[in-house]
């Protein structure tokens, strides 16, 4: 029976990860070294590891695959931004040699929490504070596995970042890798598709990230198909999905196109001006809207000024001239 949710599939091995070959090689070498050390009688832990890269590139998925590869029994995940001193202390004390602690968006960790992690890694102990003129005492810790993931590793304290023994940098995905990822997930879920064009269009509009390709694009294409009580995702289903999502052939949504439109009205526009025009905080525009547009060479940054490129102008003009979302995908081999 076909699944209904794109996230129903669990990745249990690095062998199932497509793309990020350098990351997989680094982790595979360290996993093999870890098991060889254990066979030789060395009481060692894996890592600690720091997974670095843009949002949506698979850091959490890979962390869970590493946990499975290590055959650890317990996986503890936490929201780094909300993690308190008491919570991290409890995690560390309760952890065993077969526990993996995974902290995503680690750059959001409180400085005190980072200090506790650093002490735990360097001393393998936690130290209780002095109280009522009595000295504190040390609590020994197990050889737990710590994996941190971050989109901005240099916001971590230098001492903690430098303590990481394994450093793996994720990058954006090629279109071929994304096609393979979409195919793998659709096949695993039992979702049939009409042709390779379905996979290609889904991959092309994903901004080079698996999270968008799977969670948004593939899921919506399946939902359109399922709403018609069919079990085969057609090309028409896929294009209808993007029409409903208001996503064009470059993966841009209405807000991103509005940004480009504002830039196209002037030779250059200051960041705070264009942000106010589209109704977003300037930091959101700089951190969320602009990176993909810069990678696609649709805009340029000149100091605090933003300029739309010829490619950006051509895209906007073409989109509004055609007033449809199916352009390009069926006419090219991109």
Tab-separated table of N, CA and C in Angstrom, residues 25-173:
chain	number	residue	atom	x	y	z
A	25	UNK	N	31.880	10.442	2.688
A	25	UNK	CA	33.224	9.860	2.785
A	25	UNK	C	33.861	10.170	4.137
A	26	UNK	N	33.747	11.428	4.574
A	26	UNK	CA	34.319	11.834	5.863
A	26	UNK	C	33.691	11.035	7.002
A	27	UNK	N	32.377	10.940	6.996
A	27	UNK	CA	31.681	10.227	8.069
A	27	UNK	C	31.956	8.731	8.025
A	28	UNK	N	32.014	8.167	6.822
A	28	UNK	CA	32.268	6.731	6.687
A	28	UNK	C	33.646	6.374	7.233
A	29	UNK	N	34.659	7.176	6.921
A	29	UNK	CA	36.013	6.927	7.424
A	29	UNK	C	36.016	6.948	8.948
A	30	UNK	N	35.346	7.932	9.542
A	30	UNK	CA	35.336	8.051	11.001
A	30	UNK	C	34.524	6.949	11.673
A	31	UNK	N	33.451	6.517	11.041
A	31	UNK	CA	32.675	5.397	11.592
A	31	UNK	C	33.495	4.112	11.556
A	32	UNK	N	34.165	3.866	10.433
A	32	UNK	CA	35.009	2.670	10.326
A	32	UNK	C	36.134	2.699	11.356
A	33	UNK	N	36.752	3.880	11.531
A	33	UNK	CA	37.826	4.011	12.517
A	33	UNK	C	37.301	3.758	13.932
A	34	UNK	N	36.103	4.232	14.204
A	34	UNK	CA	35.479	4.037	15.523
A	34	UNK	C	35.274	2.555	15.823
A	35	UNK	N	34.725	1.817	14.866
A	35	UNK	CA	34.471	0.392	15.096
A	35	UNK	C	35.772	-0.406	15.178
A	36	UNK	N	36.766	-0.019	14.391
A	36	UNK	CA	38.064	-0.698	14.475
A	36	UNK	C	38.706	-0.479	15.839
A	37	UNK	N	38.561	0.736	16.377
A	37	UNK	CA	39.109	1.022	17.707
A	37	UNK	C	38.427	0.173	18.772
A	38	UNK	N	37.124	0.020	18.651
A	38	UNK	CA	36.387	-0.793	19.626
A	38	UNK	C	36.804	-2.260	19.548
A	39	UNK	N	37.038	-2.745	18.330
A	39	UNK	CA	37.480	-4.134	18.177
A	39	UNK	C	38.850	-4.349	18.797
A	40	UNK	N	39.649	-3.285	18.812
A	40	UNK	CA	40.992	-3.379	19.389
A	40	UNK	C	40.995	-3.114	20.893
A	41	UNK	N	39.794	-2.969	21.460
A	41	UNK	CA	39.693	-2.819	22.905
A	41	UNK	C	39.781	-1.403	23.414
A	42	UNK	N	39.766	-0.421	22.517
A	42	UNK	CA	39.829	0.976	22.941
A	42	UNK	C	38.439	1.468	23.310
A	43	UNK	N	38.322	2.080	24.474
A	43	UNK	CA	37.035	2.617	24.927
A	43	UNK	C	36.915	4.052	24.433
A	44	UNK	N	36.439	4.207	23.212
A	44	UNK	CA	36.373	5.530	22.596
A	44	UNK	C	34.947	5.844	22.179
A	45	UNK	N	34.677	7.130	22.001
A	45	UNK	CA	33.374	7.556	21.507
A	45	UNK	C	33.537	8.088	20.088
A	46	UNK	N	32.446	8.132	19.358
A	46	UNK	CA	32.465	8.680	18.003
A	46	UNK	C	32.328	10.196	18.091
A	47	UNK	N	33.178	10.876	17.329
A	47	UNK	CA	33.062	12.337	17.290
A	47	UNK	C	33.771	13.019	18.444
A	48	UNK	N	33.240	14.170	18.857
A	48	UNK	CA	32.004	14.825	18.439
A	48	UNK	C	32.068	15.338	17.002
A	49	UNK	N	30.895	15.481	16.393
A	49	UNK	CA	30.821	15.856	14.985
A	49	UNK	C	30.035	17.151	14.817
A	50	UNK	N	30.484	17.954	13.862
A	50	UNK	CA	29.791	19.191	13.503
A	50	UNK	C	29.418	19.121	12.032
A	51	UNK	N	28.118	19.169	11.754
A	51	UNK	CA	27.607	19.163	10.391
A	51	UNK	C	27.209	20.591	10.042
A	52	UNK	N	27.806	21.117	8.995
A	52	UNK	CA	27.637	22.530	8.659
A	52	UNK	C	27.087	22.668	7.247
A	53	UNK	N	26.143	23.574	7.061
A	53	UNK	CA	25.651	23.818	5.711
A	53	UNK	C	24.317	24.523	5.705
A	54	UNK	N	23.838	24.896	4.524
A	54	UNK	CA	22.577	25.628	4.408
A	54	UNK	C	21.392	24.809	4.899
A	55	UNK	N	20.323	25.506	5.235
A	55	UNK	CA	19.093	24.831	5.653
A	55	UNK	C	18.561	23.954	4.528
A	56	UNK	N	18.021	22.812	4.905
A	56	UNK	CA	17.363	21.952	3.939
A	56	UNK	C	18.266	21.050	3.140
A	57	UNK	N	19.551	20.974	3.505
A	57	UNK	CA	20.494	20.176	2.716
A	57	UNK	C	20.741	18.784	3.297
A	58	UNK	N	20.005	18.416	4.347
A	58	UNK	CA	20.060	17.031	4.809
A	58	UNK	C	20.891	16.763	6.044
A	59	UNK	N	21.229	17.791	6.815
A	59	UNK	CA	22.072	17.583	7.993
A	59	UNK	C	21.385	16.692	9.027
A	60	UNK	N	20.111	16.955	9.288
A	60	UNK	CA	19.378	16.138	10.270
A	60	UNK	C	19.244	14.699	9.797
A	61	UNK	N	18.968	14.529	8.521
A	61	UNK	CA	18.829	13.187	7.952
A	61	UNK	C	20.127	12.401	8.096
A	62	UNK	N	21.243	13.051	7.798
A	62	UNK	CA	22.545	12.391	7.897
A	62	UNK	C	22.882	12.086	9.352
A	63	UNK	N	22.556	12.996	10.257
A	63	UNK	CA	22.820	12.759	11.682
A	63	UNK	C	22.093	11.504	12.166
A	64	UNK	N	20.853	11.341	11.734
A	64	UNK	CA	20.082	10.154	12.136
A	64	UNK	C	20.628	8.887	11.485
A	65	UNK	N	21.133	9.027	10.256
A	65	UNK	CA	21.752	7.875	9.598
A	65	UNK	C	23.023	7.458	10.337
A	66	UNK	N	23.803	8.434	10.801
A	66	UNK	CA	25.008	8.133	11.581
A	66	UNK	C	24.622	7.421	12.874
A	67	UNK	N	23.581	7.913	13.531
A	67	UNK	CA	23.088	7.258	14.756
A	67	UNK	C	22.767	5.787	14.493
A	68	UNK	N	22.108	5.513	13.379
A	68	UNK	CA	21.766	4.125	13.036
A	68	UNK	C	23.010	3.311	12.719
A	69	UNK	N	23.947	3.915	11.999
A	69	UNK	CA	25.189	3.213	11.642
A	69	UNK	C	25.982	2.830	12.886
A	70	UNK	N	25.941	3.686	13.899
A	70	UNK	CA	26.677	3.407	15.134
A	70	UNK	C	25.976	2.365	15.996
A	71	UNK	N	24.739	2.028	15.613
A	71	UNK	CA	23.930	1.053	16.367
A	71	UNK	C	23.679	1.521	17.794
A	72	UNK	N	23.599	2.832	17.980
A	72	UNK	CA	23.259	3.359	19.298
A	72	UNK	C	21.776	3.126	19.582
A	73	UNK	N	21.449	2.961	20.848
A	73	UNK	CA	20.078	2.625	21.223
A	73	UNK	C	19.184	3.850	21.352
A	74	UNK	N	19.725	4.931	21.897
A	74	UNK	CA	18.903	6.101	22.213
A	74	UNK	C	19.341	7.316	21.404
A	75	UNK	N	18.377	7.977	20.775
A	75	UNK	CA	18.628	9.231	20.067
A	75	UNK	C	17.879	10.340	20.787
A	76	UNK	N	18.628	11.318	21.286
A	76	UNK	CA	18.029	12.469	21.964
A	76	UNK	C	18.200	13.684	21.060
A	77	UNK	N	17.082	14.289	20.670
A	77	UNK	CA	17.111	15.493	19.849
A	77	UNK	C	16.553	16.653	20.658
A	78	UNK	N	17.069	17.855	20.402
A	78	UNK	CA	16.593	19.010	21.156
A	78	UNK	C	16.626	20.258	20.289
A	79	UNK	N	15.719	21.172	20.599
A	79	UNK	CA	15.688	22.492	19.979
A	79	UNK	C	16.761	23.346	20.637
A	80	UNK	N	17.806	23.649	19.910
A	80	UNK	CA	18.953	24.347	20.494
A	80	UNK	C	18.574	25.704	21.065
A	81	UNK	N	17.699	26.412	20.386
A	81	UNK	CA	17.349	27.760	20.820
A	81	UNK	C	16.657	27.763	22.177
A	82	UNK	N	15.889	26.709	22.462
A	82	UNK	CA	15.113	26.646	23.701
A	82	UNK	C	15.795	25.811	24.791
A	83	UNK	N	16.944	25.239	24.488
A	83	UNK	CA	17.595	24.324	25.425
A	83	UNK	C	18.164	25.085	26.622
A	84	UNK	N	17.773	24.665	27.821
A	84	UNK	CA	18.230	25.332	29.038
A	84	UNK	C	19.407	24.581	29.659
A	85	UNK	N	20.049	25.235	30.614
A	85	UNK	CA	21.158	24.615	31.342
A	85	UNK	C	20.685	23.345	32.043
A	86	UNK	N	19.514	23.408	32.656
A	86	UNK	CA	18.988	22.235	33.345
A	86	UNK	C	18.712	21.079	32.407
A	87	UNK	N	18.193	21.394	31.223
A	87	UNK	CA	17.859	20.342	30.262
A	87	UNK	C	19.104	19.668	29.706
A	88	UNK	N	20.120	20.456	29.343
A	88	UNK	CA	21.333	19.844	28.786
A	88	UNK	C	22.057	19.051	29.866
A	89	UNK	N	22.015	19.534	31.105
A	89	UNK	CA	22.638	18.800	32.209
A	89	UNK	C	21.965	17.443	32.397
A	90	UNK	N	20.632	17.434	32.362
A	90	UNK	CA	19.893	16.173	32.514
A	90	UNK	C	20.202	15.215	31.368
A	91	UNK	N	20.275	15.740	30.153
A	91	UNK	CA	20.605	14.899	28.988
A	91	UNK	C	21.958	14.225	29.161
A	92	UNK	N	22.944	15.015	29.560
A	92	UNK	CA	24.308	14.500	29.671
A	92	UNK	C	24.428	13.465	30.789
A	93	UNK	N	23.746	13.704	31.896
A	93	UNK	CA	23.820	12.767	33.023
A	93	UNK	C	23.131	11.448	32.680
A	94	UNK	N	22.013	11.535	31.965
A	94	UNK	CA	21.241	10.336	31.626
A	94	UNK	C	21.829	9.560	30.449
A	95	UNK	N	22.683	10.200	29.667
A	95	UNK	CA	23.239	9.549	28.473
A	95	UNK	C	24.119	8.361	28.847
A	96	UNK	N	24.061	7.341	28.003
A	96	UNK	CA	24.911	6.159	28.173
A	96	UNK	C	25.911	6.092	27.018
A	97	UNK	N	26.715	5.042	27.023
A	97	UNK	CA	27.655	4.851	25.916
A	97	UNK	C	26.930	4.614	24.590
A	98	UNK	N	25.654	4.293	24.652
A	98	UNK	CA	24.879	4.005	23.444
A	98	UNK	C	23.820	5.076	23.183
A	99	UNK	N	24.151	6.301	23.573
A	99	UNK	CA	23.249	7.439	23.364
A	99	UNK	C	23.852	8.403	22.352
A	100	UNK	N	23.027	8.854	21.424
A	100	UNK	CA	23.398	9.933	20.511
A	100	UNK	C	22.612	11.174	20.894
A	101	UNK	N	23.306	12.266	21.130
A	101	UNK	CA	22.662	13.558	21.382
A	101	UNK	C	22.836	14.404	20.125
A	102	UNK	N	21.726	14.784	19.516
A	102	UNK	CA	21.769	15.581	18.286
A	102	UNK	C	21.122	16.941	18.535
A	103	UNK	N	21.904	17.996	18.345
A	103	UNK	CA	21.423	19.363	18.541
A	103	UNK	C	21.489	20.103	17.212
A	104	UNK	N	20.327	20.408	16.659
A	104	UNK	CA	20.251	21.130	15.387
A	104	UNK	C	20.298	22.637	15.646
A	105	UNK	N	20.709	23.392	14.618
A	105	UNK	CA	20.843	24.850	14.737
A	105	UNK	C	21.643	25.207	15.989
A	106	UNK	N	22.791	24.579	16.116
A	106	UNK	CA	23.591	24.705	17.343
A	106	UNK	C	24.090	26.121	17.592
A	107	UNK	N	24.117	26.953	16.542
A	107	UNK	CA	24.558	28.337	16.736
A	107	UNK	C	23.605	29.104	17.660
A	108	UNK	N	22.400	28.554	17.885
A	108	UNK	CA	21.417	29.208	18.760
A	108	UNK	C	21.570	28.808	20.223
A	109	UNK	N	22.503	27.916	20.511
A	109	UNK	CA	22.689	27.471	21.894
A	109	UNK	C	23.109	28.627	22.796
A	110	UNK	N	22.525	28.684	23.974
A	110	UNK	CA	22.918	29.661	24.980
A	110	UNK	C	24.397	29.475	25.328
A	111	UNK	N	25.084	30.564	25.628
A	111	UNK	CA	26.522	30.486	25.913
A	111	UNK	C	26.820	29.585	27.115
A	112	UNK	N	25.935	29.589	28.114
A	112	UNK	CA	26.144	28.721	29.278
A	112	UNK	C	25.994	27.252	28.896
A	113	UNK	N	25.049	26.968	28.004
A	113	UNK	CA	24.866	25.596	27.526
A	113	UNK	C	26.097	25.155	26.744
A	114	UNK	N	26.635	26.052	25.920
A	114	UNK	CA	27.845	25.722	25.165
A	114	UNK	C	29.007	25.434	26.107
A	115	UNK	N	29.105	26.197	27.174
A	115	UNK	CA	30.189	25.974	28.146
A	115	UNK	C	30.051	24.603	28.811
A	116	UNK	N	28.826	24.218	29.143
A	116	UNK	CA	28.599	22.898	29.750
A	116	UNK	C	28.983	21.792	28.775
A	117	UNK	N	28.607	21.961	27.505
A	117	UNK	CA	28.979	20.967	26.494
A	117	UNK	C	30.495	20.857	26.365
A	118	UNK	N	31.161	21.999	26.367
A	118	UNK	CA	32.620	22.000	26.251
A	118	UNK	C	33.258	21.265	27.425
A	119	UNK	N	32.768	21.522	28.624
A	119	UNK	CA	33.285	20.836	29.813
A	119	UNK	C	33.029	19.338	29.734
A	120	UNK	N	31.831	18.978	29.290
A	120	UNK	CA	31.484	17.557	29.175
A	120	UNK	C	32.386	16.840	28.183
A	121	UNK	N	32.721	17.518	27.089
A	121	UNK	CA	33.567	16.895	26.067
A	121	UNK	C	35.021	16.804	26.505
A	122	UNK	N	35.503	17.843	27.150
A	122	UNK	CA	36.923	17.883	27.502
A	122	UNK	C	37.243	17.113	28.782
A	123	UNK	N	36.315	17.126	29.742
A	123	UNK	CA	36.571	16.498	31.040
A	123	UNK	C	35.850	15.164	31.222
A	124	UNK	N	34.825	14.926	30.403
A	124	UNK	CA	33.941	13.765	30.591
A	124	UNK	C	33.340	13.772	31.997
A	125	UNK	N	33.117	14.978	32.479
A	125	UNK	CA	32.517	15.161	33.803
A	125	UNK	C	31.676	16.433	33.787
A	126	UNK	N	30.732	16.500	34.724
A	126	UNK	CA	30.025	17.738	35.018
A	126	UNK	C	30.320	18.105	36.462
A	127	UNK	N	30.499	19.386	36.709
A	127	UNK	CA	30.859	19.833	38.045
A	127	UNK	C	29.707	20.616	38.657
A	128	UNK	N	29.258	20.181	39.827
A	128	UNK	CA	28.176	20.881	40.517
A	128	UNK	C	28.752	22.108	41.223
A	129	UNK	N	27.969	23.181	41.341
A	129	UNK	CA	28.479	24.393	41.998
A	129	UNK	C	28.596	24.219	43.509
A	130	UNK	N	29.436	25.043	44.106
A	130	UNK	CA	29.561	25.035	45.562
A	130	UNK	C	28.281	25.582	46.178
A	131	UNK	N	27.926	25.034	47.367
A	131	UNK	CA	26.693	25.457	48.022
A	131	UNK	C	26.847	25.346	49.528
A	132	UNK	N	26.439	26.418	50.233
A	132	UNK	CA	26.505	26.439	51.701
A	132	UNK	C	27.905	26.114	52.206
A	133	UNK	N	28.895	26.754	51.587
A	133	UNK	CA	30.300	26.585	51.962
A	133	UNK	C	30.827	25.176	51.751
A	134	UNK	N	30.066	24.372	51.046
A	134	UNK	CA	30.519	23.024	50.740
A	134	UNK	C	30.989	22.974	49.289
A	135	UNK	N	32.047	22.272	49.069
A	135	UNK	CA	32.579	22.162	47.717
A	135	UNK	C	31.668	21.366	46.807
A	136	UNK	N	31.727	21.685	45.530
A	136	UNK	CA	30.961	20.924	44.560
A	136	UNK	C	31.621	19.577	44.307
A	137	UNK	N	30.983	18.784	43.504
A	137	UNK	CA	31.568	17.481	43.186
A	137	UNK	C	31.392	17.201	41.699
A	138	UNK	N	32.165	16.242	41.215
A	138	UNK	CA	32.174	15.921	39.790
A	138	UNK	C	31.281	14.721	39.512
A	139	UNK	N	30.496	14.829	38.453
A	139	UNK	CA	29.635	13.723	38.019
A	139	UNK	C	30.240	13.129	36.751
A	140	UNK	N	30.689	11.887	36.792
A	140	UNK	CA	31.285	11.279	35.595
A	140	UNK	C	30.227	11.068	34.511
A	141	UNK	N	30.656	11.195	33.267
A	141	UNK	CA	29.751	11.045	32.125
A	141	UNK	C	30.159	9.857	31.265
A	142	UNK	N	29.194	9.320	30.557
A	142	UNK	CA	29.451	8.188	29.658
A	142	UNK	C	30.098	8.677	28.360
A	143	UNK	N	30.542	7.733	27.546
A	143	UNK	CA	31.100	8.056	26.229
A	143	UNK	C	29.967	8.186	25.198
A	144	UNK	N	29.133	9.184	25.415
A	144	UNK	CA	28.008	9.420	24.516
A	144	UNK	C	28.507	9.990	23.180
A	145	UNK	N	27.637	9.962	22.188
A	145	UNK	CA	27.940	10.542	20.877
A	145	UNK	C	27.242	11.889	20.764
A	146	UNK	N	27.998	12.932	20.433
A	146	UNK	CA	27.423	14.266	20.252
A	146	UNK	C	27.554	14.683	18.792
A	147	UNK	N	26.420	15.055	18.198
A	147	UNK	CA	26.413	15.579	16.831
A	147	UNK	C	25.720	16.936	16.853
A	148	UNK	N	26.424	17.951	16.399
A	148	UNK	CA	25.856	19.291	16.269
A	148	UNK	C	25.649	19.596	14.792
A	149	UNK	N	24.585	20.317	14.485
A	149	UNK	CA	24.355	20.793	13.120
A	149	UNK	C	24.154	22.298	13.178
A	150	UNK	N	24.691	22.996	12.187
A	150	UNK	CA	24.618	24.456	12.222
A	150	UNK	C	24.613	25.038	10.816
A	151	UNK	N	23.850	26.105	10.653
A	151	UNK	CA	23.896	26.857	9.393
A	151	UNK	C	24.921	27.984	9.479
A	152	UNK	N	25.331	28.343	10.692
A	152	UNK	CA	26.306	29.429	10.890
A	152	UNK	C	27.290	28.999	11.976
A	153	UNK	N	28.269	28.186	11.598
A	153	UNK	CA	29.138	27.592	12.612
A	153	UNK	C	29.978	28.607	13.364
A	154	UNK	N	30.242	29.777	12.753
A	154	UNK	CA	31.107	30.745	13.415
A	154	UNK	C	30.369	31.559	14.479
A	155	UNK	N	29.075	31.291	14.654
A	155	UNK	CA	28.349	31.860	15.782
A	155	UNK	C	28.491	30.982	17.023
A	156	UNK	N	29.040	29.782	16.848
A	156	UNK	CA	29.390	28.948	17.998
A	156	UNK	C	30.629	29.514	18.679
A	157	UNK	N	30.761	29.274	19.968
A	157	UNK	CA	31.981	29.678	20.661
A	157	UNK	C	33.179	28.973	20.030
A	158	UNK	N	34.266	29.703	19.883
A	158	UNK	CA	35.456	29.141	19.237
A	158	UNK	C	35.904	27.849	19.910
A	159	UNK	N	35.908	27.851	21.241
A	159	UNK	CA	36.413	26.680	21.973
A	159	UNK	C	35.579	25.441	21.681
A	160	UNK	N	34.255	25.608	21.608
A	160	UNK	CA	33.387	24.460	21.332
A	160	UNK	C	33.530	24.020	19.882
A	161	UNK	N	33.562	24.977	18.985
A	161	UNK	CA	33.707	24.634	17.564
A	161	UNK	C	35.021	23.901	17.314
A	162	UNK	N	36.078	24.381	17.933
A	162	UNK	CA	37.390	23.758	17.725
A	162	UNK	C	37.513	22.400	18.408
A	163	UNK	N	36.580	22.111	19.310
A	163	UNK	CA	36.601	20.818	20.006
A	163	UNK	C	36.037	19.700	19.131
A	164	UNK	N	35.336	20.069	18.070
A	164	UNK	CA	34.750	19.061	17.190
A	164	UNK	C	35.842	18.288	16.445
A	165	UNK	N	35.809	16.976	16.535
A	165	UNK	CA	36.819	16.148	15.864
A	165	UNK	C	36.442	15.853	14.417
A	166	UNK	N	35.142	15.848	14.144
A	166	UNK	CA	34.660	15.544	12.790
A	166	UNK	C	33.922	16.768	12.272
A	167	UNK	N	34.331	17.230	11.113
A	167	UNK	CA	33.769	18.451	10.534
A	167	UNK	C	33.319	18.123	9.120
A	168	UNK	N	32.020	18.202	8.873
A	168	UNK	CA	31.479	17.851	7.553
A	168	UNK	C	30.667	19.020	7.010
A	169	UNK	N	31.049	19.512	5.840
A	169	UNK	CA	30.377	20.672	5.246
A	169	UNK	C	29.458	20.238	4.115
A	170	UNK	N	28.196	20.581	4.246
A	170	UNK	CA	27.188	20.288	3.237
A	170	UNK	C	27.109	21.434	2.233
A	171	UNK	N	26.743	21.096	1.010
A	171	UNK	CA	26.585	22.105	-0.030
A	171	UNK	C	25.235	21.906	-0.701
A	172	UNK	N	24.878	22.840	-1.568
A	172	UNK	CA	23.648	22.678	-2.344
A	172	UNK	C	23.814	21.525	-3.330
A	173	UNK	N	22.698	20.968	-3.762
A	173	UNK	CA	22.693	19.747	-4.570
A	173	UNK	C	22.619	20.060	-6.059
